[in-house]
Tab-separated table of C-alpha atoms and ligand atoms in Angstrom:
chain	number	residue	atom	x	y	z
A	28	UNK	CA	-83.940	23.365	-32.440
A	29	UNK	CA	-82.858	20.373	-33.450
A	30	UNK	CA	-81.657	17.034	-31.898
A	31	UNK	CA	-80.386	13.819	-32.768
A	32	UNK	CA	-102.879	16.653	-23.939
A	33	UNK	CA	-105.744	18.773	-23.380
A	34	UNK	CA	-107.109	21.807	-25.010
A	35	UNK	CA	-107.274	20.817	-29.371
A	36	UNK	CA	-110.949	21.775	-28.600
A	37	UNK	CA	-110.456	24.527	-27.609
A	38	UNK	CA	-108.530	25.352	-30.121
A	39	UNK	CA	-110.353	24.014	-32.782
A	40	UNK	CA	-112.922	26.269	-31.567
A	41	UNK	CA	-111.227	29.356	-31.393
A	42	UNK	CA	-110.216	28.832	-35.109
A	43	UNK	CA	-113.704	27.892	-35.801
A	44	UNK	CA	-114.761	31.352	-34.934
A	45	UNK	CA	-112.031	33.016	-37.065
A	46	UNK	CA	-111.964	31.064	-39.751
A	47	UNK	CA	-112.823	32.189	-43.933
A	48	UNK	CA	-113.810	35.625	-42.133
A	49	UNK	CA	-110.506	37.120	-41.613
A	50	UNK	CA	-111.168	37.971	-37.972
A	51	UNK	CA	-107.786	37.043	-35.927
A	52	UNK	CA	-109.406	34.258	-33.423
A	53	UNK	CA	-108.455	34.652	-29.854
A	54	UNK	CA	-105.480	33.496	-28.119
A	55	UNK	CA	-105.053	31.579	-24.689
A	56	UNK	CA	-102.732	34.651	-23.607
A	57	UNK	CA	-105.345	37.626	-24.539
A	58	UNK	CA	-107.394	37.434	-21.232
A	59	UNK	CA	-103.708	37.708	-19.784
A	60	UNK	CA	-102.935	40.595	-21.419
A	61	UNK	CA	-105.665	42.235	-20.831
A	62	UNK	CA	-105.093	45.688	-18.385
A	63	UNK	CA	-106.604	45.765	-15.111
A	64	UNK	CA	-108.620	48.549	-13.571
A	65	UNK	CA	-106.600	51.724	-13.908
A	66	UNK	CA	-108.275	52.966	-10.225
A	67	UNK	CA	-109.119	52.508	-6.903
A	68	UNK	CA	-105.938	50.772	-4.545
A	69	UNK	CA	-102.756	48.868	-5.994
A	70	UNK	CA	-102.597	45.055	-7.096
A	71	UNK	CA	-100.423	41.978	-7.623
A	72	UNK	CA	-99.211	41.418	-10.829
A	73	UNK	CA	-99.322	38.042	-10.614
A	74	UNK	CA	-97.247	34.866	-11.781
A	75	UNK	CA	-97.734	33.136	-15.121
A	76	UNK	CA	-98.775	34.663	-18.326
A	77	UNK	CA	-101.022	31.678	-18.990
A	78	UNK	CA	-98.696	29.139	-21.431
A	79	UNK	CA	-100.688	25.830	-21.280
A	80	UNK	CA	-97.315	23.977	-21.098
A	81	UNK	CA	-95.436	26.409	-18.677
A	82	UNK	CA	-98.160	28.040	-16.596
A	83	UNK	CA	-94.854	29.849	-14.935
A	84	UNK	CA	-93.340	31.016	-17.807
A	85	UNK	CA	-94.184	35.008	-17.528
A	86	UNK	CA	-95.716	37.267	-15.582
A	87	UNK	CA	-98.971	39.695	-15.167
A	88	UNK	CA	-99.472	43.424	-15.147
A	89	UNK	CA	-96.440	44.977	-17.194
A	90	UNK	CA	-94.938	44.721	-20.710
A	91	UNK	CA	-90.618	44.686	-21.091
A	92	UNK	CA	-88.893	47.347	-23.202
A	93	UNK	CA	-85.323	46.336	-23.046
A	94	UNK	CA	-83.039	44.186	-20.971
A	95	UNK	CA	-79.452	46.059	-20.415
A	96	UNK	CA	-77.458	42.960	-18.912
A	97	UNK	CA	-74.181	43.542	-17.074
A	98	UNK	CA	-72.332	40.640	-16.606
A	99	UNK	CA	-69.065	40.093	-15.517
A	100	UNK	CA	-67.900	36.598	-15.520
A	101	UNK	CA	-64.564	34.982	-14.366
A	102	UNK	CA	-64.130	31.618	-16.710
A	103	UNK	CA	-61.852	29.693	-13.915
A	104	UNK	CA	-64.710	29.617	-11.551
A	105	UNK	CA	-67.572	29.984	-12.985
A	106	UNK	CA	-68.373	33.680	-10.903
A	107	UNK	CA	-70.801	36.154	-12.771
A	108	UNK	CA	-71.005	39.468	-10.623
A	109	UNK	CA	-74.535	41.004	-12.573
A	110	UNK	CA	-76.490	43.776	-12.646
A	111	UNK	CA	-80.084	43.314	-15.113
A	112	UNK	CA	-81.251	46.718	-15.667
A	113	UNK	CA	-85.357	46.218	-17.063
A	114	UNK	CA	-87.042	49.098	-18.770
A	115	UNK	CA	-90.932	48.012	-18.285
A	116	UNK	CA	-94.977	49.804	-18.762
A	117	UNK	CA	-97.461	48.652	-15.997
A	118	UNK	CA	-100.648	47.681	-17.817
A	119	UNK	CA	-101.786	47.933	-14.365
A	120	UNK	CA	-101.568	49.566	-10.720
A	121	UNK	CA	-99.161	47.304	-8.980
A	122	UNK	CA	-98.909	46.827	-5.970
A	123	UNK	CA	-95.891	44.062	-6.325
A	124	UNK	CA	-94.553	42.429	-9.516
A	125	UNK	CA	-93.049	39.258	-10.493
A	126	UNK	CA	-90.196	38.595	-12.467
A	127	UNK	CA	-88.917	35.154	-13.536
A	128	UNK	CA	-85.657	33.764	-11.706
A	129	UNK	CA	-84.336	31.115	-10.252
A	130	UNK	CA	-80.647	32.968	-10.415
A	131	UNK	CA	-77.960	32.979	-8.054
A	132	UNK	CA	-78.255	35.689	-4.840
A	133	UNK	CA	-79.654	38.422	-5.070
A	134	UNK	CA	-77.829	41.049	-3.312
A	135	UNK	CA	-80.536	44.495	-4.622
A	136	UNK	CA	-83.477	45.290	-5.974
A	137	UNK	CA	-84.400	49.114	-6.723
A	138	UNK	CA	-87.284	50.422	-8.718
A	139	UNK	CA	-87.015	53.539	-10.371
A	140	UNK	CA	-83.471	54.636	-8.066
A	141	UNK	CA	-85.466	53.540	-5.348
A	142	UNK	CA	-84.737	50.229	-2.770
A	143	UNK	CA	-87.330	47.463	-2.915
A	144	UNK	CA	-88.803	45.064	-1.081
A	145	UNK	CA	-88.327	41.618	-3.002
A	146	UNK	CA	-89.000	37.614	-2.157
A	147	UNK	CA	-88.141	34.292	-3.900
A	148	UNK	CA	-90.883	31.821	-4.483
A	149	UNK	CA	-90.092	29.276	-6.196
A	150	UNK	CA	-89.012	30.271	-9.464
A	151	UNK	CA	-90.384	33.586	-9.333
A	152	UNK	CA	-88.403	36.844	-7.752
A	153	UNK	CA	-91.342	38.973	-5.985
A	154	UNK	CA	-90.893	42.682	-5.839
A	155	UNK	CA	-92.871	45.481	-4.077
A	156	UNK	CA	-91.851	48.974	-5.307
A	157	UNK	CA	-92.181	51.857	-2.493
A	158	UNK	CA	-94.108	53.687	-5.220
A	159	UNK	CA	-96.357	51.663	-7.221
A	160	UNK	CA	-96.381	52.309	-11.387
A	161	UNK	CA	-99.728	53.197	-12.417
A	162	UNK	CA	-101.391	51.512	-15.899
A	163	UNK	CA	-99.223	52.670	-18.357
A	164	UNK	CA	-96.259	54.294	-16.843
A	165	UNK	CA	-92.664	53.425	-17.719
A	166	UNK	CA	-90.597	52.072	-14.507
A	167	UNK	CA	-87.388	50.813	-14.604
A	168	UNK	CA	-86.186	47.272	-12.508
A	169	UNK	CA	-82.487	47.276	-10.784
A	170	UNK	CA	-81.685	43.465	-10.204
A	171	UNK	CA	-77.895	43.115	-8.786
A	172	UNK	CA	-77.215	39.082	-7.938
A	173	UNK	CA	-74.243	37.101	-7.476
A	174	UNK	CA	-72.979	33.292	-7.552
A	175	UNK	CA	-72.096	30.258	-10.162
A	176	UNK	CA	-75.493	29.702	-11.738
A	177	UNK	CA	-76.675	26.831	-12.656
A	178	UNK	CA	-77.837	24.359	-16.004
A	179	UNK	CA	-81.615	23.241	-15.392
A	180	UNK	CA	-81.076	19.240	-15.985
A	181	UNK	CA	-85.098	18.393	-16.812
A	182	UNK	CA	-84.941	13.965	-17.265
A	183	UNK	CA	-87.703	14.760	-20.231
A	184	UNK	CA	-86.116	18.247	-21.764
A	185	UNK	CA	-82.733	18.059	-21.367
A	186	UNK	CA	-80.071	20.524	-20.166
A	187	UNK	CA	-80.441	23.976	-20.709
A	188	UNK	CA	-80.083	27.488	-19.413
A	189	UNK	CA	-76.693	28.786	-18.202
A	190	UNK	CA	-74.422	25.837	-19.300
A	191	UNK	CA	-70.759	26.288	-17.579
A	192	UNK	CA	-67.583	25.158	-19.905
A	193	UNK	CA	-64.508	24.427	-19.108
A	194	UNK	CA	-63.127	27.874	-20.408
A	195	UNK	CA	-66.686	29.477	-19.521
A	196	UNK	CA	-69.796	29.581	-20.624
A	197	UNK	CA	-72.752	29.445	-22.402
A	198	UNK	CA	-76.354	30.158	-22.208
A	199	UNK	CA	-79.194	28.457	-24.290
A	200	UNK	CA	-82.444	28.970	-23.134
A	201	UNK	CA	-85.790	27.335	-24.984
A	202	UNK	CA	-87.699	26.919	-23.461
A	203	UNK	CA	-87.799	28.417	-20.110
A	204	UNK	CA	-84.485	28.399	-18.905
A	205	UNK	CA	-83.468	32.240	-19.568
A	206	UNK	CA	-84.292	32.425	-15.660
A	207	UNK	CA	-81.210	30.736	-14.666
A	208	UNK	CA	-78.915	34.009	-15.746
A	209	UNK	CA	-81.126	37.120	-15.238
A	210	UNK	CA	-84.146	38.597	-13.994
A	211	UNK	CA	-86.826	38.023	-16.705
A	212	UNK	CA	-90.929	38.041	-17.691
A	213	UNK	CA	-90.715	34.663	-19.766
A	214	UNK	CA	-93.324	35.164	-21.737
A	215	UNK	CA	-93.415	34.512	-25.584
A	216	UNK	CA	-95.415	37.282	-26.239
A	217	UNK	CA	-93.153	39.875	-24.601
A	218	UNK	CA	-89.922	40.511	-26.632
A	219	UNK	CA	-87.481	43.254	-25.697
A	220	UNK	CA	-84.460	44.669	-27.326
A	221	UNK	CA	-81.417	43.810	-25.173
A	222	UNK	CA	-78.043	45.500	-24.182
A	223	UNK	CA	-75.520	42.465	-22.782
A	224	UNK	CA	-72.650	44.341	-21.281
A	225	UNK	CA	-69.906	41.296	-20.704
A	226	UNK	CA	-66.735	41.393	-18.475
A	227	UNK	CA	-64.326	39.273	-18.566
A	228	UNK	CA	-60.357	38.359	-18.187
A	229	UNK	CA	-58.447	39.661	-20.994
A	230	UNK	CA	-58.270	37.455	-24.052
A	231	UNK	CA	-61.318	35.079	-23.299
A	232	UNK	CA	-64.089	35.759	-25.807
A	233	UNK	CA	-67.414	37.367	-25.372
A	234	UNK	CA	-70.276	37.244	-27.779
A	235	UNK	CA	-74.010	37.545	-27.330
A	236	UNK	CA	-76.903	38.230	-30.070
A	237	UNK	CA	-76.758	41.006	-31.962
A	238	UNK	CA	-74.269	43.327	-33.613
A	239	UNK	CA	-71.003	44.339	-31.246
A	240	UNK	CA	-70.933	48.140	-30.020
A	241	UNK	CA	-67.560	49.741	-30.252
A	242	UNK	CA	-64.250	47.973	-29.777
A	243	UNK	CA	-63.573	46.038	-26.312
A	244	UNK	CA	-62.893	47.768	-23.585
A	245	UNK	CA	-60.124	46.626	-21.810
A	246	UNK	CA	-58.954	47.707	-18.028
A	247	UNK	CA	-56.616	46.159	-15.350
A	248	UNK	CA	-56.372	42.626	-16.907
A	249	UNK	CA	-60.044	42.503	-17.908
A	250	UNK	CA	-61.889	43.551	-21.012
A	251	UNK	CA	-65.959	44.472	-21.567
A	252	UNK	CA	-67.602	43.852	-24.952
A	253	UNK	CA	-70.786	45.396	-25.756
A	254	UNK	CA	-73.462	43.590	-28.078
A	255	UNK	CA	-76.805	44.596	-29.269
A	256	UNK	CA	-80.057	42.550	-29.861
A	257	UNK	CA	-82.212	46.080	-31.344
A	258	UNK	CA	-85.279	43.644	-33.075
A	259	UNK	CA	-87.570	42.408	-30.402
A	260	UNK	CA	-86.808	39.134	-29.517
A	261	UNK	CA	-87.898	36.530	-26.943
A	262	UNK	CA	-86.319	35.523	-23.636
A	263	UNK	CA	-85.690	32.595	-24.839
A	264	UNK	CA	-83.272	33.119	-27.550
A	265	UNK	CA	-81.383	35.340	-25.921
A	266	UNK	CA	-77.997	33.872	-25.669
A	267	UNK	CA	-74.078	34.642	-24.650
A	268	UNK	CA	-70.841	32.798	-25.265
A	269	UNK	CA	-67.976	33.305	-23.518
A	270	UNK	CA	-65.272	31.218	-24.245
A	271	UNK	CA	-61.679	30.913	-25.850
A	272	UNK	CA	-63.145	31.429	-29.425
A	273	UNK	CA	-61.279	32.030	-32.573
A	274	UNK	CA	-63.834	34.749	-33.540
A	275	UNK	CA	-64.466	35.833	-37.981
A	276	UNK	CA	-65.874	38.688	-39.280
A	277	UNK	CA	-67.118	38.767	-42.016
A	278	UNK	CA	-70.581	38.684	-44.795
A	279	UNK	CA	-73.464	37.568	-45.620
A	280	UNK	CA	-76.192	38.540	-48.241
A	281	UNK	CA	-74.873	41.896	-47.563
A	282	UNK	CA	-74.770	42.106	-43.382
A	283	UNK	CA	-72.619	41.627	-41.471
A	284	UNK	CA	-71.735	37.519	-40.017
A	285	UNK	CA	-69.828	36.838	-37.273
A	286	UNK	CA	-68.760	33.563	-36.290
A	287	UNK	CA	-66.950	31.818	-33.900
A	288	UNK	CA	-65.090	28.658	-33.079
A	289	UNK	CA	-63.599	26.834	-30.307
A	290	UNK	CA	-60.378	25.010	-31.090
A	291	UNK	CA	-60.940	22.804	-28.824
A	292	UNK	CA	-64.372	21.463	-30.304
A	293	UNK	CA	-62.662	20.269	-33.241
A	294	UNK	CA	-62.028	21.651	-37.317
A	295	UNK	CA	-62.819	25.034	-37.573
A	296	UNK	CA	-65.837	27.536	-38.611
A	297	UNK	CA	-64.941	28.144	-42.579
A	298	UNK	CA	-68.025	25.619	-43.710
A	299	UNK	CA	-70.486	27.023	-41.069
A	300	UNK	CA	-69.078	30.480	-42.521
A	301	UNK	CA	-69.880	29.899	-46.032
A	302	UNK	CA	-72.843	27.424	-45.245
A	303	UNK	CA	-74.553	30.017	-43.154
A	304	UNK	CA	-73.969	32.475	-46.010
A	305	UNK	CA	-75.260	30.199	-48.993
A	306	UNK	CA	-78.799	29.811	-46.102
A	307	UNK	CA	-79.486	33.088	-45.340
A	308	UNK	CA	-79.067	33.908	-49.309
A	309	UNK	CA	-81.162	31.060	-50.702
A	310	UNK	CA	-83.868	31.240	-47.794
A	311	UNK	CA	-84.164	35.224	-48.369
A	312	UNK	CA	-85.219	34.631	-52.005
A	313	UNK	CA	-87.886	31.938	-50.849
A	314	UNK	CA	-88.722	33.462	-46.947
A	315	UNK	CA	-89.273	37.212	-47.960
A	316	UNK	CA	-85.879	39.733	-46.325
A	317	UNK	CA	-84.086	37.879	-43.382
A	318	UNK	CA	-85.140	39.825	-40.432
A	319	UNK	CA	-82.040	40.272	-38.234
A	320	UNK	CA	-79.186	43.104	-38.805
A	321	UNK	CA	-76.339	40.315	-38.466
A	322	UNK	CA	-75.925	36.384	-38.897
A	323	UNK	CA	-73.192	33.985	-38.073
A	324	UNK	CA	-72.993	31.101	-35.742
A	325	UNK	CA	-70.878	29.668	-32.409
A	326	UNK	CA	-69.458	26.252	-32.420
A	327	UNK	CA	-68.577	25.516	-28.797
A	328	UNK	CA	-68.135	21.639	-26.801
A	329	UNK	CA	-71.168	21.614	-24.491
A	330	UNK	CA	-72.124	18.655	-23.983
A	331	UNK	CA	-75.978	18.775	-24.521
A	332	UNK	CA	-76.114	16.949	-28.174
A	333	UNK	CA	-78.393	20.057	-29.763
A	334	UNK	CA	-78.005	23.371	-31.902
A	335	UNK	CA	-80.403	26.088	-30.531
A	336	UNK	CA	-81.318	29.214	-32.972
A	337	UNK	CA	-80.021	31.737	-30.786
A	338	UNK	CA	-81.834	35.161	-32.775
A	339	UNK	CA	-78.860	36.330	-35.483
A	340	UNK	CA	-76.464	34.063	-33.968
A	341	UNK	CA	-76.945	30.667	-33.516
A	342	UNK	CA	-75.235	27.800	-31.107
A	343	UNK	CA	-74.171	24.596	-32.474
A	344	UNK	CA	-72.454	21.694	-29.547
A	345	UNK	CA	-69.839	20.587	-32.236
A	346	UNK	CA	-68.922	21.523	-35.918
A	347	UNK	CA	-72.806	21.244	-37.810
A	348	UNK	CA	-73.879	19.411	-40.683
A	349	UNK	CA	-74.976	21.565	-43.508
A	350	UNK	CA	-78.918	20.576	-42.925
A	351	UNK	CA	-78.298	21.847	-39.569
A	352	UNK	CA	-77.044	24.844	-40.835
A	353	UNK	CA	-80.154	25.180	-42.584
A	354	UNK	CA	-82.499	24.338	-40.078
A	355	UNK	CA	-81.100	27.144	-37.758
A	356	UNK	CA	-81.138	29.619	-39.980
A	357	UNK	CA	-84.230	28.419	-41.358
A	358	UNK	CA	-86.097	29.533	-37.406
A	359	UNK	CA	-84.902	33.041	-38.129
A	360	UNK	CA	-87.309	33.453	-39.891
A	361	UNK	CA	-90.068	30.853	-38.486
A	362	UNK	CA	-89.213	31.253	-34.439
A	363	UNK	CA	-87.097	34.104	-34.004
A	364	UNK	CA	-89.424	36.675	-35.960
A	365	UNK	CA	-92.472	34.891	-36.350
A	366	UNK	CA	-93.169	33.253	-32.852
A	367	UNK	CA	-95.495	30.980	-31.483
A	368	UNK	CA	-97.947	32.235	-29.246
A	369	UNK	CA	-98.339	29.570	-26.455
A	370	UNK	CA	-95.325	26.780	-26.649
A	371	UNK	CA	-98.512	24.029	-27.820
A	372	UNK	CA	-97.651	25.301	-30.940
A	373	UNK	CA	-93.711	24.279	-31.217
A	374	UNK	CA	-94.537	22.731	-34.644
A	375	UNK	CA	-94.616	26.571	-35.917
A	376	UNK	CA	-90.851	26.520	-35.056
A	377	UNK	CA	-89.517	23.220	-35.766
A	378	UNK	CA	-91.879	22.095	-39.151
A	379	UNK	CA	-91.123	24.080	-40.901
A	380	UNK	CA	-87.499	23.880	-40.027
A	381	UNK	CA	-87.778	20.699	-40.988
A	382	UNK	CA	-89.145	21.884	-44.265
A	383	UNK	CA	-86.646	24.230	-45.185
A	384	UNK	CA	-84.029	20.950	-44.979
A	385	UNK	CA	-86.681	18.929	-46.719
A	386	UNK	CA	-87.332	21.588	-49.584
A	387	UNK	CA	-82.696	22.141	-49.330
A	388	UNK	CA	-82.590	18.723	-50.312
A	389	UNK	CA	-84.762	18.871	-53.590
A	390	UNK	CA	-83.244	22.115	-54.138
A	391	UNK	CA	-79.993	20.661	-54.414
A	392	UNK	CA	-79.598	17.817	-56.276
A	393	UNK	CA	-81.194	15.414	-53.721
A	394	UNK	CA	-84.915	13.757	-52.955
A	395	UNK	CA	-87.762	15.937	-53.741
A	396	UNK	CA	-90.212	16.797	-50.213
A	397	UNK	CA	-91.772	14.837	-51.876
A	398	UNK	CA	-90.070	11.527	-52.004
A	399	UNK	CA	-89.062	12.698	-48.070
A	400	UNK	CA	-92.429	13.081	-47.328
A	401	UNK	CA	-93.480	9.681	-48.759
A	402	UNK	CA	-90.997	7.565	-46.853
A	403	UNK	CA	-92.481	9.185	-44.164
A	404	UNK	CA	-95.853	8.317	-44.711
A	405	UNK	CA	-95.353	4.880	-45.705
A	406	UNK	CA	-95.157	4.209	-41.355
A	407	UNK	CA	-98.419	1.491	-40.589
A	408	UNK	CA	-101.358	3.499	-39.112
A	409	UNK	CA	-100.834	1.472	-35.798
A	410	UNK	CA	-96.966	2.915	-35.232
A	411	UNK	CA	-96.399	5.331	-32.191
A	412	UNK	CA	-95.367	7.680	-34.555
A	413	UNK	CA	-98.616	8.858	-35.129
A	414	UNK	CA	-99.358	8.611	-31.556
A	415	UNK	CA	-99.418	12.092	-30.369
A	416	UNK	CA	-100.707	15.324	-31.426
A	417	UNK	CA	-98.467	18.094	-33.926
A	418	UNK	CA	-100.694	20.490	-32.942
A	419	UNK	CA	-100.566	19.962	-28.938
A	420	UNK	CA	-98.124	17.013	-28.172
A	421	UNK	CA	-98.364	18.488	-24.593
A	422	UNK	CA	-95.285	19.785	-21.763
A	423	UNK	CA	-92.925	16.617	-22.314
A	424	UNK	CA	-92.774	16.441	-26.245
A	425	UNK	CA	-92.407	20.009	-27.188
A	426	UNK	CA	-89.290	18.758	-28.816
A	427	UNK	CA	-90.850	15.431	-29.880
A	428	UNK	CA	-89.131	14.608	-33.738
A	429	UNK	CA	-91.852	12.650	-35.112
A	430	UNK	CA	-94.547	14.528	-33.635
A	431	UNK	CA	-93.152	17.932	-33.858
A	432	UNK	CA	-90.710	18.179	-36.132
A	433	UNK	CA	-91.186	15.745	-38.516
A	434	UNK	CA	-95.303	15.223	-38.657
A	435	UNK	CA	-94.997	19.221	-38.517
A	436	UNK	CA	-92.925	19.609	-42.037
A	437	UNK	CA	-95.307	16.848	-43.596
A	438	UNK	CA	-98.372	19.430	-42.509
A	439	UNK	CA	-96.794	21.590	-44.427
A	440	UNK	CA	-95.722	19.574	-47.665
A	441	UNK	CA	-99.352	17.861	-47.774
A	442	UNK	CA	-100.497	21.452	-47.772
A	443	UNK	CA	-97.988	22.251	-50.953
A	444	UNK	CA	-99.948	19.278	-52.463
A	445	UNK	CA	-103.242	20.565	-51.387
A	446	UNK	CA	-103.110	24.242	-52.249
A	447	UNK	CA	-100.601	23.852	-55.582
A	448	UNK	CA	-97.035	25.181	-55.913
A	449	UNK	CA	-97.882	28.601	-56.576
A	450	UNK	CA	-100.697	29.640	-53.124
A	451	UNK	CA	-97.999	27.773	-50.805
A	452	UNK	CA	-95.035	29.795	-51.967
A	453	UNK	CA	-97.512	32.871	-51.345
A	454	UNK	CA	-97.704	31.347	-47.851
A	455	UNK	CA	-93.940	30.847	-47.201
A	456	UNK	CA	-93.396	34.599	-48.128
A	457	UNK	CA	-95.874	35.897	-46.356
A	458	UNK	CA	-96.325	34.228	-43.624
A	459	UNK	CA	-93.027	35.388	-41.699
A	460	UNK	CA	-93.573	39.073	-43.453
A	461	UNK	CA	-97.412	39.687	-41.929
A	462	UNK	CA	-96.174	38.140	-38.585
A	463	UNK	CA	-92.633	39.555	-38.452
A	464	UNK	CA	-90.966	40.526	-34.610
A	465	UNK	CA	-94.691	39.325	-33.741
A	466	UNK	CA	-96.076	35.798	-32.311
A	467	UNK	CA	-99.037	34.062	-34.288
A	468	UNK	CA	-100.509	30.685	-33.818
A	469	UNK	CA	-101.879	27.739	-35.892
A	470	UNK	CA	-105.231	29.659	-36.394
A	471	UNK	CA	-103.166	32.159	-37.673
A	472	UNK	CA	-101.398	30.162	-40.300
A	473	UNK	CA	-104.952	28.449	-41.280
A	474	UNK	CA	-106.545	31.784	-41.585
A	475	UNK	CA	-103.852	33.183	-43.947
A	476	UNK	CA	-103.669	29.771	-45.837
A	477	UNK	CA	-107.097	29.870	-46.092
A	478	UNK	CA	-107.124	33.815	-47.107
A	479	UNK	CA	-104.640	32.352	-49.933
A	480	UNK	CA	-105.801	29.872	-51.473
A	481	UNK	CA	-109.160	30.505	-50.901
A	482	UNK	CA	-111.202	26.991	-49.393
A	483	UNK	CA	-111.931	25.586	-47.097
A	484	UNK	CA	-109.122	24.181	-44.357
A	485	UNK	CA	-110.594	23.597	-41.740
A	486	UNK	CA	-110.514	19.725	-42.044
A	487	UNK	CA	-106.877	19.470	-43.408
A	488	UNK	CA	-105.210	21.277	-40.083
A	489	UNK	CA	-107.863	19.214	-37.884
A	490	UNK	CA	-106.111	15.927	-39.290
A	491	UNK	CA	-102.583	16.952	-39.675
A	492	UNK	CA	-102.414	18.731	-36.217
A	493	UNK	CA	-105.268	17.762	-34.047
A	494	UNK	CA	-105.973	14.082	-34.540
A	495	UNK	CA	-103.602	11.613	-32.981
A	496	UNK	CA	-104.100	8.916	-36.164
A	497	UNK	CA	-101.911	8.819	-39.257
A	498	UNK	CA	-103.843	11.530	-41.934
A	499	UNK	CA	-105.298	10.663	-45.091
A	500	UNK	CA	-103.400	11.033	-48.083
A	501	UNK	CA	-102.986	14.058	-49.287
A	502	UNK	CA	-104.658	15.582	-53.216
B	602	ZN	ZN1	-85.797	23.340	-34.691
């Protein structure tokens, strides 16, 4: 994304144990992911997957493989009639399980083709299958629902989730807004593939992540289009965009590129298309192979005031500038393909994407990343700029420009100075390769940087990530 406290000690201990030995660190979510006993009576799956900042997001007891979302939407009324089909595997003997859901009225729930009892408790949908699935057994949940989905308007995190617009809707979920439009295991660590089947009045355009499958099917004045995301995707990166778009299909660096713009947003997508292609090609040289099967971007008039790195196809609220595109495309490697294990490590998304902007400027006749770093480093030690911990900013500050974005990028530039150009270049390419389509945390980054540089970087990461104070100048 771009936008105009406890726990650090435990994390330090977890890192300290892992470091310099190459042994992966234990993670907060590991305890929650462990399967339960596979004998005895069935148990409830349970709400929440252990995220320190979003304790109710995600659930326990199962693992989702695929979401099939059938969405029938009418822009004039913003009415959605939907059916979500979720293929999952039980991790324990499940008497009941939770999905995250705060969308419109549910009209029916089935598990493996049989009606299931369900109840809604706050943002949880609790499902009781007639026949509880055993550990390791696959099961399919179908949830039918209809009504007008509503956005989340959070006083600190802003507006997100299902966002109805003048001519349609856009879904932008970061951090926990997917539940506003489909039932979901909203856990960063439970990535899945997706099919989006979107029906609208003919003439209205509908886009989503990934690639369009076949041609639009027109029947009785309505049109259905199918999009597939075949690579693992965290739910906060799933997206649909419905409206009066002009759509352009082309190519960027050898893969399909689909861009779209709402003419009412002003301008067009000429600049977006060209900049997206440059960003994909140039960043692939530095970060390794682009991780998805298509790319692009969508310009709409949404009014939320941010851009979001929705997987394979970012969404821009109005026409973006060059660095905004560079930032969102860099996220395809950092955030989308390699996703943090918990929201505490969001600096791994925003620090890398911001550093990618600095590096882009350095490569294209602008200030060097060192010069950009120096400008920020001149901030006096007493300034609030240094008051949060970059590696543990707190729930309310996950999008903090200073602590997460700027100081995240500064951490990487300081690391570059410390371990040297060659090792840093190796790190930038190896990180998205080693953890491609998976999850990783700050301990993993430290372990990789130590492995590459043959240095103990404990004091460095402690100062830059887990100290609410201005670190000593880089070497
Ligand atoms: Zn970002």
